Amino acid sequence: MIRTYKYSLKAPENFAEDCENELRRMNDLWNRLIEIDRQRERSFKDLCRSTSAEYAAAQDEIEALREPIDNLYDAIRAERIATRSKEPSDELRVRKDELLGRRKALWEICKAIQKAIPKESQAPINEVYKTNVKLARQQSGCFWGNYNAVIESFETAKSKAIKDGGRLHFKSFDGSGRFVNQIQGGMTVTELLAGSHSQAQLTNLVTTNKTKGRFAFTAFTGKDDAGKRFRRQLFSEINYHRPIPADGVIKAVEVVKVPHDGKQKYKWHACFTVALPEVDIEHPKRNIAGVNLGWRQFGGRLRVAVVVDDAGKKIEYFIPAELVSKFEAAETIQKAADDARNEMLSWLRTFYQDNRDEAPQEWRESIQGLLRNRPSVDAVNHLMTIWRGCGFAQEESRRYAAWLKSDAALRRSYTGCRRNAVKWREEIYRHIAKELAERYAVLAVTDTPLSTMSRTKAKDDLAVDNALPESARRNRVIAAIYSLKEWISKQAAKTGSTVETITGKMTATCHKCGYVTEKRLRGSQYATCKSCGSELELDENAAINCRNHASGAVPISDKPEKTGRFQRAKMAENDTARKIGDNA
C-alpha cells in the first residue's frame, strides 16, 4: 500500500540561483516534450490522411467548421456583454449544439479510422518519438530523479488529456517547481530521523504546540570551479504534524515550491512517498448508515449530506455561510475579469478589422491566434511581446498593456481567493468523511447523478436541456459533491468501512410503502406520498432508502405498476452489508 505524507516547509535557507536554474531546466524539458508530442501527432495525422480518403475529408470538414464555430463564440461573447448574462439565447444555444455536434461526429469518424491504422505502420513514428524523448532527457541537464518525474508527469497528463479529449499546453516558467529524490532500495523512517541517509534527513525534532524539526534534502545542483555539478543539501524548517509509520519504507522525497498570493510569493512543502505493509482492517462496529449527498440552501449555509443510521438517528452536514461567501467573492472577481477580457477582445477585433492592411504580418498572425475561442495565457502574452517589438500603433499597445496588467492582478486575486476557499472546503469534507468512516461499518451512499442534476428539462422542443438557474449552478459548484464522495472513500479505506454505492430513485421512493412518484421533485424539500399519505423530507427519505437497501430491508409497494426494483451497485458488498445488518 502506497501513501503520501505532506508537510509544510519554510523556504530553504540556502536556496540559490543553481536551484532556480534546475527548476527552469525541468520546465524547459516539459515544453520540449510538448513539442515532440505535437510533432508525433502531426506525423500520425499525415499517415491517416495518406491511408484513408474518408479521414482526409473529415479533417477538411473539421477545419472548415473552425470559422463558423469561432464566429458563433464571438456572437455568444458579444451577447454576454450586452445582456450581462452567462447563458446564451436559445437560438445561439441550438446553433452551438448543431455545430459542436457535427464536429464531434467527425471526430468520432477520425478516431475510428485512427484505431484501425495497423501498428506496423505506426512503428516508425513511435520510434522517432521515443528517440526524441530520450534525446530530450539526455540534453535537459536535469538530475535523473527530476527528469524522471517530469516524464512521468507528462505521460500521466497526456493519458488524461487523451481520455478527456483535451490537449497539453506549454508552460511559462513562474519560478515554481519541485525537486525529486527517488530512493533506490528505499529508506526506513529510523534512517530518516537519525539523519543517516544521504538523500534526506529529519533531525532536531522539538514539540511545543507543534512538532518542528530541521529538514535536509539533497539536490544535484551545485557546481565547482571547473563547472562540474555535484550534490549539495538544502536546509529548511519542517512542520512535522503527523508521524510517518515506523514500519513504512520511504520510496521518494519531493520538495515542492508553489506560487502563493500573500506576503510570501511562494509556499513550500515536502512530500514523502511511503510503502506500507498491506493490512486487512476490520471495522470495530457493526452498524449501517444511509448517506444522501446533494446540496440544499438553508439561509446562507449549504447542506451537503443527510445521514440516517440503523438506530434512526439523523445527522446533517453543512458548508458554513462564511465559506459560501468566500466562493461568491471569488466568483465576483472572476466575473469582473471575464467582463474586462470580453470587452478587450471586442475592441481588439474591431481594431484588427480596421487596421489589418497596415499592420505587420507577424502582428496579424499573433492577433488571429488570440481572437480564436478561449485564448490561452501564452497567446495573450505573445501578442504583447510582438506588439512591443514591431512599433505598430503604440497608443493602442499601451492600452493593451494596461489591460494585461489589470487582468493579471485580477486573476491572481481570484486564484488566491478560490484556492483558500477550496482548501477550507476540503478540510471540512475530510472531517465529515472521517467522522462517518469511524462511526459506521457500512456507508450506503447515493449514486448522485451530477450530470443530470446540472440540467433542467428542455422546453419548447429545444435540442438541448437548459442550464440550471444561476443560484442553483453556483451552489452546485460550491458544494462539489464529488469531492465529498472521494473523501468518504479515502477515509473508509483507513477504518475498514465498506462504502456501497446505491443507484435508483432514492428520493422519489417512499421509504414506508415503496411507492415511486413519477412527478419530478426538483427543488422541493418536502413531499406527500400519494400511496400512504406519509409526509416525507426528501433528503432524509433518500438516506433511509439507502440504509434500508444496504441492510436488505427494502419495502415492497402495493402498486407494482408504479415501482421499480433498486439496481444493486456491488453485489458482493451488498451481501457483506446484509450480514452485518443481521448481526447488529
XYZ file of C-alpha atoms in Angstrom, residues 260-262 329-330 332-334 336-338 340-341 377 380-381 400-419:
36
model
C 1.229 31.925 -3.333
C -0.667 35.232 -3.315
C 0.268 36.594 0.060
C -16.303 36.702 -3.597
C -14.070 34.634 -5.903
C -17.344 38.192 -8.347
C -13.640 38.715 -9.071
C -13.760 36.190 -11.911
C -15.060 41.259 -13.349
C -12.002 39.740 -15.064
C -14.142 37.947 -17.684
C -12.947 43.120 -18.881
C -11.443 40.418 -21.103
C -2.359 32.953 -21.459
C -2.232 36.883 -24.756
C 1.379 37.422 -23.658
C -3.480 46.612 -24.250
C -0.534 46.516 -21.807
C -2.597 48.304 -19.131
C -5.394 45.767 -19.529
C -2.875 42.912 -19.405
C -1.505 44.170 -16.090
C -5.004 44.637 -14.645
C -6.095 41.187 -15.869
C -3.058 39.522 -14.272
C -3.847 41.204 -10.945
C -7.485 40.106 -11.067
C -6.518 36.548 -11.993
C -4.053 36.360 -9.121
C -6.660 37.692 -6.721
C -9.240 35.180 -7.976
C -6.797 32.272 -7.797
C -5.792 33.085 -4.229
C -9.368 33.652 -3.034
C -10.702 30.462 -4.613
C -7.709 28.376 -3.543
